[in-house]
Amino acid sequence: MIFPKNFYWGTSTSAYQVEGGIKNDWSAIGGKYNAGKACDHYNKYEQDFDLAKNMNNNAHRFSIEWARIEPEQGKFDKKEIEHYKKVIDSLKKRGLEPFVTLYHWTLPNWFVEKGGWLNKESVKYFTRYVEFVVKNLDVKFWVVLNEPNVYAPKCFLTGEWPPFKKSIFKYLKVSNRLSDSYKKSYKIIHKINPKAIVGISQLTNYFEPAHKWFLPEVLIAKIFWLIYNDYFCYKIKKHIDYFGFSYYFHDRIVWYPPFRKNLNKEVTDLGWEIYPKGIYFVLKNVKKYKKPIYITENGLADAKDSRRKDFIINHLKHVNKAIEDGIDVRGYFHWSLLDNYEWARDGGYGPRFGLIEMNYKTMERIPRDSSLIYAKICKNNSL
Ligand code: IFM
């Protein structure tokens, strides 16, 4: 199974989950919200990019921490932008194309004190930060927002994440602020660099009716697709150069509440069902955006590394099948390069998503066996 020429093979991370030492809205809460030293990637990025290079990767996705760049309102930290310049140079030196996320969920404290995304000036504040970063960094691929369809409901509907609000009105308002921020950022980035390639990473689930002949389940599954996968994307679809998505979940839809009933024949350490063929149906569906497609995240928590090898191979088989069917998939990024902080879950450091294992006491990085398989696939550009 051969992948297209110039296919991007990489891994994904985000600043708060790996860098360490960040002061933002999450660390301010403390406890399981504080990522603390994380993987100390801020100081060890050269070593980490060597590991990515050893896996024969030719791309890497990471995020810029807004709270580092603009720790006080309107005051941009030149030292921090210099840091990210070095990070980008270090990737390019190793032949790794940077895919740079501008917003992966965490916020500077001054922005939160002003009401965060509920402040009507929030779009202006965010895009001012975007403009500063884009003017200073030489990057081709921008991922403006990470999974806005996870962030907005978790923070403003179910109230699990800061600022812990539970209101449908706030959720809708924030979702609109994010899409407005996105569209404005898209224009700013293209004005600064007309050759830039700009999009988002949307969590895209495979919602499947439990019985394909049972109309109520078919309709409910369609409603889930629409609200969860498509709603945000429809708002920004005229402003995307590619369609980026993360795939983790299959939801088998039944007609009775809570409407999701998976068979869970095989699950990850977090109990998430492993369902590789779902990625094929997601790819078939997102073809409708008529844009090149990047799989910006796909991975699993698997501390023993007993399922990761098959997980990668089986998902990639389905990606390859979609490519054979004529779908324009141009890259795959495994989540994640390293074990890292997982958003307030199991104390943050329970789930192990890395191709590289972290010893958090010694900060030692230990490549897992599955990383050798991934390295082979990337090297051969085939399965
Ligand atoms: O760790 C997260 C990441 O930050 C966003 N996508 C899903 C991953 C696993 O939960």
Tab-separated table of C-alpha atoms and ligand atoms in Angstrom:
chain	number	residue	atom	x	y	z
A	1	MET	CA	0.000	0.000	0.000
A	2	ILE	CA	1.822	3.036	-1.280
A	3	PHE	CA	1.163	6.594	-0.169
A	4	PRO	CA	1.366	9.581	-2.516
A	5	LYS	CA	4.704	11.202	-3.294
A	6	ASN	CA	5.537	14.027	-0.852
A	7	PHE	CA	3.061	12.697	1.713
A	8	TYR	CA	3.673	14.322	5.108
A	9	TRP	CA	4.456	11.925	7.959
A	10	GLY	CA	4.663	13.397	11.422
A	11	THR	CA	3.546	13.595	14.995
A	12	SER	CA	1.555	16.256	16.858
A	13	THR	CA	2.000	17.973	20.198
A	14	SER	CA	0.718	21.146	21.837
A	15	ALA	CA	2.655	23.693	23.897
A	16	TYR	CA	0.879	23.298	27.225
A	17	GLN	CA	0.981	19.519	27.026
A	18	VAL	CA	4.742	19.219	26.497
A	19	GLU	CA	6.683	22.435	27.096
A	20	GLY	CA	6.515	22.903	30.863
A	21	GLY	CA	6.735	26.088	32.932
A	22	ILE	CA	3.787	27.859	31.298
A	23	LYS	CA	1.681	30.396	33.212
A	24	ASN	CA	-1.795	30.475	31.717
A	25	ASP	CA	-5.471	30.027	32.657
A	26	TRP	CA	-5.040	26.284	33.272
A	27	SER	CA	-1.925	26.446	35.444
A	28	ALA	CA	-3.542	29.284	37.446
A	29	ILE	CA	-6.230	26.838	38.659
A	30	GLY	CA	-3.624	24.374	39.920
A	31	GLY	CA	-4.120	20.706	40.856
A	32	LYS	CA	-4.916	18.476	37.914
A	33	TYR	CA	-5.161	21.556	35.673
A	34	ASN	CA	-1.522	22.423	36.189
A	35	ALA	CA	0.782	20.754	33.657
A	36	GLY	CA	3.836	21.837	35.695
A	37	LYS	CA	7.101	20.801	34.086
A	38	ALA	CA	5.350	18.575	31.529
A	39	CYS	CA	8.086	17.032	29.320
A	40	ASP	CA	10.383	20.054	29.589
A	41	HIS	CA	10.150	20.157	25.803
A	42	TYR	CA	10.768	23.922	25.992
A	43	ASN	CA	14.405	23.088	26.782
A	44	LYS	CA	14.666	19.682	25.155
A	45	TYR	CA	13.078	20.319	21.770
A	46	GLU	CA	16.319	19.576	19.863
A	47	GLN	CA	16.501	16.153	21.450
A	48	ASP	CA	12.800	15.558	20.725
A	49	PHE	CA	13.126	16.564	17.088
A	50	ASP	CA	16.038	14.145	16.764
A	51	LEU	CA	13.632	11.431	17.898
A	52	ALA	CA	11.096	12.555	15.280
A	53	LYS	CA	13.827	12.544	12.655
A	54	ASN	CA	14.854	9.040	13.729
A	55	MET	CA	11.284	7.995	12.942
A	56	ASN	CA	11.886	9.253	9.374
A	57	ASN	CA	9.244	11.940	9.820
A	58	ASN	CA	9.222	14.820	7.355
A	59	ALA	CA	6.791	17.066	9.263
A	60	HIS	CA	5.856	18.003	12.810
A	61	ARG	CA	2.821	19.756	14.277
A	62	PHE	CA	3.187	21.833	17.447
A	63	SER	CA	1.545	24.894	18.954
A	64	ILE	CA	2.580	28.381	20.017
A	65	GLU	CA	1.605	29.384	23.556
A	66	TRP	CA	-0.227	32.719	23.450
A	67	ALA	CA	0.511	33.275	27.177
A	68	ARG	CA	4.252	33.154	26.465
A	69	ILE	CA	4.091	35.508	23.486
A	70	GLU	CA	1.792	38.072	25.115
A	71	PRO	CA	2.097	37.597	28.895
A	72	GLU	CA	0.618	41.052	29.498
A	73	GLN	CA	-1.992	42.734	27.366
A	74	GLY	CA	-0.356	44.307	24.312
A	75	LYS	CA	3.199	43.483	25.478
A	76	PHE	CA	4.814	40.980	23.188
A	77	ASP	CA	7.790	39.067	24.496
A	78	LYS	CA	10.605	39.178	21.935
A	79	LYS	CA	12.573	36.540	23.796
A	80	GLU	CA	9.713	34.060	23.407
A	81	ILE	CA	9.208	34.716	19.716
A	82	GLU	CA	12.965	34.174	19.321
A	83	HIS	CA	12.510	30.851	21.077
A	84	TYR	CA	9.861	29.724	18.586
A	85	LYS	CA	12.065	30.932	15.711
A	86	LYS	CA	14.739	28.574	16.977
A	87	VAL	CA	12.196	25.757	17.288
A	88	ILE	CA	11.153	26.261	13.662
A	89	ASP	CA	14.762	26.473	12.449
A	90	SER	CA	15.563	23.325	14.327
A	91	LEU	CA	12.681	21.502	12.594
A	92	LYS	CA	13.650	22.766	9.164
A	93	LYS	CA	17.291	21.851	9.719
A	94	ARG	CA	16.129	18.263	10.198
A	95	GLY	CA	13.886	18.306	7.144
A	96	LEU	CA	10.689	18.455	9.220
A	97	GLU	CA	8.000	20.756	7.782
A	98	PRO	CA	6.442	22.790	10.629
A	99	PHE	CA	2.640	22.722	10.938
A	100	VAL	CA	2.008	25.427	13.507
A	101	THR	CA	-1.118	25.660	15.652
A	102	LEU	CA	-1.891	29.165	16.889
A	103	TYR	CA	-4.492	28.247	19.476
A	104	HIS	CA	-4.561	24.915	21.297
A	105	TRP	CA	-7.046	25.819	24.061
A	106	THR	CA	-4.986	27.715	26.659
A	107	LEU	CA	-5.189	31.451	27.299
A	108	PRO	CA	-3.119	34.233	28.854
A	109	ASN	CA	-4.435	35.222	32.287
A	110	TRP	CA	-4.964	38.887	31.323
A	111	PHE	CA	-7.336	37.762	28.548
A	112	VAL	CA	-9.312	35.611	30.983
A	113	GLU	CA	-9.535	38.493	33.480
A	114	LYS	CA	-11.157	40.503	30.715
A	115	GLY	CA	-13.814	37.797	30.278
A	116	GLY	CA	-11.935	35.623	27.796
A	117	TRP	CA	-13.928	34.621	24.723
A	118	LEU	CA	-17.046	36.185	26.227
A	119	ASN	CA	-15.480	39.636	25.887
A	120	LYS	CA	-16.734	41.302	22.693
A	121	GLU	CA	-13.192	42.490	21.958
A	122	SER	CA	-11.830	38.930	22.119
A	123	VAL	CA	-11.593	38.568	18.335
A	124	LYS	CA	-9.522	41.754	18.179
A	125	TYR	CA	-7.173	40.557	20.948
A	126	PHE	CA	-6.704	37.132	19.424
A	127	THR	CA	-6.054	38.352	15.896
A	128	ARG	CA	-3.559	40.940	17.157
A	129	TYR	CA	-1.582	38.047	18.648
A	130	VAL	CA	-1.953	36.081	15.393
A	131	GLU	CA	-0.661	39.008	13.366
A	132	PHE	CA	2.388	39.396	15.593
A	133	VAL	CA	3.268	35.713	15.404
A	134	VAL	CA	2.723	35.345	11.676
A	135	LYS	CA	4.800	38.454	10.915
A	136	ASN	CA	7.676	37.015	12.906
A	137	LEU	CA	7.729	33.349	11.975
A	138	ASP	CA	8.540	31.858	8.608
A	139	VAL	CA	5.882	29.142	8.387
A	140	LYS	CA	3.900	27.755	5.478
A	141	PHE	CA	1.257	25.600	7.211
A	142	TRP	CA	-0.897	27.287	9.851
A	143	VAL	CA	-3.481	25.506	11.987
A	144	VAL	CA	-5.318	28.498	13.449
A	145	LEU	CA	-7.544	26.622	15.916
A	146	ASN	CA	-7.352	23.215	17.484
A	147	GLU	CA	-10.666	21.353	17.789
A	148	PRO	CA	-12.980	24.308	18.434
A	149	ASN	CA	-15.801	21.748	18.593
A	150	VAL	CA	-14.209	20.253	21.717
A	151	TYR	CA	-13.086	23.459	23.368
A	152	ALA	CA	-16.349	25.429	23.206
A	153	PRO	CA	-18.669	22.698	24.614
A	154	LYS	CA	-16.235	21.501	27.296
A	155	CYS	CA	-15.649	25.035	28.590
A	156	PHE	CA	-19.088	26.611	28.103
A	157	LEU	CA	-21.674	23.827	27.853
A	158	THR	CA	-20.655	20.921	30.090
A	159	GLY	CA	-18.450	23.145	32.250
A	160	GLU	CA	-15.625	20.611	32.600
A	161	TRP	CA	-12.785	22.943	31.646
A	162	PRO	CA	-11.997	26.541	32.570
A	163	PRO	CA	-13.920	28.835	32.844
A	164	PHE	CA	-16.410	26.043	33.856
A	165	LYS	CA	-19.578	27.616	32.405
A	166	LYS	CA	-22.776	25.729	31.614
A	167	SER	CA	-24.855	27.796	29.271
A	168	ILE	CA	-26.032	27.142	25.738
A	169	PHE	CA	-26.020	30.903	25.030
A	170	LYS	CA	-22.427	31.284	26.148
A	171	TYR	CA	-21.460	28.220	24.161
A	172	LEU	CA	-23.019	29.612	20.975
A	173	LYS	CA	-21.457	33.010	21.573
A	174	VAL	CA	-17.985	31.516	22.049
A	175	SER	CA	-18.374	29.250	19.052
A	176	ASN	CA	-19.155	32.350	16.958
A	177	ARG	CA	-16.238	34.278	18.442
A	178	LEU	CA	-13.957	31.399	17.494
A	179	SER	CA	-15.253	31.233	13.931
A	180	ASP	CA	-14.967	35.040	13.580
A	181	SER	CA	-11.433	34.874	14.984
A	182	TYR	CA	-10.633	32.147	12.524
A	183	LYS	CA	-11.944	34.030	9.478
A	184	LYS	CA	-10.156	37.233	10.451
A	185	SER	CA	-6.925	35.313	11.110
A	186	TYR	CA	-7.215	33.632	7.721
A	187	LYS	CA	-7.292	37.028	6.015
A	188	ILE	CA	-4.447	38.418	8.138
A	189	ILE	CA	-2.221	35.419	7.474
A	190	HIS	CA	-2.811	35.582	3.729
A	191	LYS	CA	-2.149	39.308	3.677
A	192	ILE	CA	1.200	38.763	5.382
A	193	ASN	CA	2.069	35.647	3.413
A	194	PRO	CA	-0.038	35.009	0.299
A	195	LYS	CA	1.561	31.565	-0.048
A	196	ALA	CA	0.548	30.403	3.425
A	197	ILE	CA	-1.700	27.355	3.741
A	198	VAL	CA	-4.287	27.948	6.423
A	199	GLY	CA	-6.922	25.813	8.159
A	200	ILE	CA	-7.988	24.235	11.441
A	201	SER	CA	-7.911	20.847	13.104
A	202	GLN	CA	-11.466	19.670	13.756
A	203	LEU	CA	-12.264	16.627	15.894
A	204	THR	CA	-14.317	14.544	13.470
A	205	ASN	CA	-16.124	11.501	14.845
A	206	TYR	CA	-17.608	8.658	12.865
A	207	PHE	CA	-21.298	8.697	13.823
A	208	GLU	CA	-22.823	5.475	12.560
A	209	PRO	CA	-26.453	4.375	12.937
A	210	ALA	CA	-26.516	1.045	14.803
A	211	HIS	CA	-29.040	-0.206	12.213
A	212	LYS	CA	-28.631	1.254	8.751
A	213	TRP	CA	-32.258	0.436	7.830
A	214	PHE	CA	-33.767	2.086	10.928
A	215	LEU	CA	-34.722	5.634	9.992
A	216	PRO	CA	-34.757	7.195	13.501
A	217	GLU	CA	-31.135	6.080	14.077
A	218	VAL	CA	-30.097	7.236	10.614
A	219	LEU	CA	-31.597	10.662	11.330
A	220	ILE	CA	-30.070	10.963	14.803
A	221	ALA	CA	-26.662	10.032	13.384
A	222	LYS	CA	-27.080	12.763	10.744
A	223	ILE	CA	-27.967	15.304	13.416
A	224	PHE	CA	-24.836	14.384	15.399
A	225	TRP	CA	-22.693	14.784	12.256
A	226	LEU	CA	-24.248	18.138	11.611
A	227	ILE	CA	-23.987	19.588	15.090
A	228	TYR	CA	-20.717	18.072	16.162
A	229	ASN	CA	-18.612	17.649	13.017
A	230	ASP	CA	-20.004	20.120	10.514
A	231	TYR	CA	-21.530	23.115	12.319
A	232	PHE	CA	-18.237	24.929	12.919
A	233	CYS	CA	-16.764	23.930	9.564
A	234	TYR	CA	-19.762	25.248	7.613
A	235	LYS	CA	-19.186	28.646	9.202
A	236	ILE	CA	-15.598	28.853	7.968
A	237	LYS	CA	-15.655	26.671	4.852
A	238	LYS	CA	-15.023	29.549	2.437
A	239	HIS	CA	-11.827	30.337	4.318
A	240	ILE	CA	-9.931	27.079	4.412
A	241	ASP	CA	-6.992	26.024	2.239
A	242	TYR	CA	-7.115	22.445	3.548
A	243	PHE	CA	-9.354	20.355	5.741
A	244	GLY	CA	-7.531	19.207	8.892
A	245	PHE	CA	-9.081	16.750	11.309
A	246	SER	CA	-8.304	14.544	14.261
A	247	TYR	CA	-9.879	11.104	14.471
A	248	TYR	CA	-10.314	9.296	17.784
A	249	PHE	CA	-13.969	8.316	18.123
A	250	HIS	CA	-16.603	6.082	16.634
A	251	ASP	CA	-20.128	6.636	17.966
A	252	ARG	CA	-22.678	3.926	17.292
A	253	ILE	CA	-26.012	5.702	17.353
A	254	VAL	CA	-29.129	4.148	18.867
A	255	TRP	CA	-32.606	5.703	18.965
A	256	TYR	CA	-32.852	5.949	22.782
A	257	PRO	CA	-30.921	8.249	25.176
A	258	PRO	CA	-28.053	8.820	25.552
A	259	PHE	CA	-28.094	7.772	21.854
A	260	ARG	CA	-24.558	6.331	21.803
A	261	LYS	CA	-23.941	2.655	22.460
A	262	ASN	CA	-20.621	1.319	21.292
A	263	LEU	CA	-19.760	-2.361	21.203
A	264	ASN	CA	-16.268	-1.605	22.555
A	265	LYS	CA	-14.718	-4.839	21.342
A	266	GLU	CA	-11.315	-3.219	21.725
A	267	VAL	CA	-10.615	-0.109	23.745
A	268	THR	CA	-7.686	2.140	24.690
A	269	ASP	CA	-6.458	2.714	28.256
A	270	LEU	CA	-9.028	5.526	28.434
A	271	GLY	CA	-11.843	3.170	27.383
A	272	TRP	CA	-12.161	4.811	23.951
A	273	GLU	CA	-13.270	2.301	21.333
A	274	ILE	CA	-10.627	1.430	18.718
A	275	TYR	CA	-12.408	1.569	15.358
A	276	PRO	CA	-9.966	2.012	12.471
A	277	LYS	CA	-12.462	1.759	9.617
A	278	GLY	CA	-14.219	4.886	10.949
A	279	ILE	CA	-11.376	7.002	9.576
A	280	TYR	CA	-12.269	5.794	6.079
A	281	PHE	CA	-15.879	6.956	6.416
A	282	VAL	CA	-14.766	10.267	7.893
A	283	LEU	CA	-12.449	10.773	4.919
A	284	LYS	CA	-15.275	9.939	2.519
A	285	ASN	CA	-17.454	12.502	4.266
A	286	VAL	CA	-14.980	15.392	4.487
A	287	LYS	CA	-14.274	15.065	0.765
A	288	LYS	CA	-17.272	17.408	0.433
A	289	TYR	CA	-15.055	20.363	1.467
A	290	LYS	CA	-13.176	19.859	-1.831
A	291	LYS	CA	-9.823	20.651	-0.229
A	292	PRO	CA	-6.621	18.726	0.397
A	293	ILE	CA	-6.962	16.765	3.632
A	294	TYR	CA	-4.503	16.427	6.514
A	295	ILE	CA	-5.055	14.023	9.393
A	296	THR	CA	-3.717	16.339	12.059
A	297	GLU	CA	-4.144	13.846	14.952
A	298	ASN	CA	-4.840	10.159	15.474
A	299	GLY	CA	-3.594	8.086	18.368
A	300	LEU	CA	-4.364	6.258	21.586
A	301	ALA	CA	-3.513	5.986	25.271
A	302	ASP	CA	-1.644	2.683	25.548
A	303	ALA	CA	0.884	2.554	28.401
A	304	LYS	CA	1.984	-1.009	27.585
A	305	ASP	CA	2.301	-0.267	23.876
A	306	SER	CA	0.427	-3.494	23.220
A	307	ARG	CA	-2.134	-2.019	20.784
A	308	ARG	CA	-0.340	0.965	19.203
A	309	LYS	CA	1.382	-0.960	16.391
A	310	ASP	CA	-1.865	-2.512	15.115
A	311	PHE	CA	-3.701	0.736	15.738
A	312	ILE	CA	-1.341	2.618	13.411
A	313	ILE	CA	-1.281	-0.054	10.732
A	314	ASN	CA	-5.051	-0.570	10.713
A	315	HIS	CA	-5.862	3.131	10.583
A	316	LEU	CA	-3.337	3.698	7.817
A	317	LYS	CA	-4.783	0.812	5.787
A	318	HIS	CA	-8.084	2.649	5.774
A	319	VAL	CA	-6.415	5.949	4.948
A	320	ASN	CA	-4.712	4.248	2.041
A	321	LYS	CA	-8.022	2.795	0.869
A	322	ALA	CA	-9.506	6.301	0.846
A	323	ILE	CA	-6.540	7.546	-1.186
A	324	GLU	CA	-7.065	4.685	-3.639
A	325	ASP	CA	-10.672	5.868	-3.929
A	326	GLY	CA	-9.361	9.241	-5.074
A	327	ILE	CA	-9.547	11.208	-1.815
A	328	ASP	CA	-6.821	13.835	-1.629
A	329	VAL	CA	-5.132	12.979	1.697
A	330	ARG	CA	-1.737	14.656	2.026
A	331	GLY	CA	-0.479	13.907	5.509
A	332	TYR	CA	-0.818	11.920	8.721
A	333	PHE	CA	0.252	13.139	12.173
A	334	HIS	CA	0.257	10.661	15.007
A	335	TRP	CA	-0.782	11.929	18.442
A	336	SER	CA	1.693	12.072	19.974
A	337	LEU	CA	5.452	12.269	19.741
A	338	LEU	CA	5.860	11.945	23.522
A	339	ASP	CA	3.690	10.938	26.443
A	340	ASN	CA	2.330	14.244	27.688
A	341	TYR	CA	-0.138	16.116	29.869
A	342	GLU	CA	-3.706	15.045	29.051
A	343	TRP	CA	-6.271	17.725	29.889
A	344	ALA	CA	-7.185	17.221	33.573
A	345	ARG	CA	-7.719	13.535	32.926
A	346	ASP	CA	-6.374	10.988	35.461
A	347	GLY	CA	-4.336	13.731	37.112
A	348	GLY	CA	-3.011	14.754	33.728
A	349	TYR	CA	-0.168	12.295	33.396
A	350	GLY	CA	-1.985	8.927	33.588
A	351	PRO	CA	-2.770	8.459	29.872
A	352	ARG	CA	0.235	7.530	27.741
A	353	PHE	CA	-0.202	8.709	24.163
A	354	GLY	CA	3.469	8.774	23.115
A	355	LEU	CA	5.385	6.881	20.480
A	356	ILE	CA	8.157	7.834	22.875
A	357	GLU	CA	7.693	6.960	26.536
A	358	MET	CA	8.410	9.644	29.138
A	359	ASN	CA	10.043	8.975	32.474
A	360	TYR	CA	8.733	12.109	34.190
A	361	LYS	CA	11.127	11.748	37.121
A	362	THR	CA	14.313	11.709	35.069
A	363	MET	CA	12.870	13.361	31.926
A	364	GLU	CA	14.349	10.447	29.987
A	365	ARG	CA	12.769	9.679	26.609
A	366	ILE	CA	12.450	5.990	25.713
A	367	PRO	CA	11.256	5.061	22.191
A	368	ARG	CA	8.476	2.471	22.315
A	369	ASP	CA	8.523	-0.526	19.937
A	370	SER	CA	5.622	0.954	17.981
A	371	SER	CA	7.848	3.908	17.084
A	372	LEU	CA	10.020	1.496	15.071
A	373	ILE	CA	7.013	0.385	13.055
A	374	TYR	CA	5.973	3.976	12.460
A	375	ALA	CA	9.571	4.776	11.418
A	376	LYS	CA	9.483	1.964	8.866
A	377	ILE	CA	6.182	3.109	7.399
A	378	CYS	CA	7.408	6.704	7.123
A	379	LYS	CA	10.686	5.628	5.557
A	380	ASN	CA	9.043	3.433	2.925
A	381	ASN	CA	6.081	5.772	2.413
A	382	SER	CA	4.094	2.576	2.311
A	383	LEU	CA	2.613	-0.209	4.410
B	1	IFM	O1	-4.465	15.464	23.951
B	1	IFM	C1	-5.508	15.773	23.101
B	1	IFM	C2	-5.137	16.925	22.189
B	1	IFM	O2	-4.749	18.049	22.913
B	1	IFM	C3	-6.305	17.307	21.323
B	1	IFM	N1	-6.859	16.153	20.639
B	1	IFM	C4	-7.113	14.969	21.415
B	1	IFM	C5	-5.895	14.598	22.232
B	1	IFM	C6	-6.175	13.321	23.052
B	1	IFM	O3	-7.231	13.532	23.937
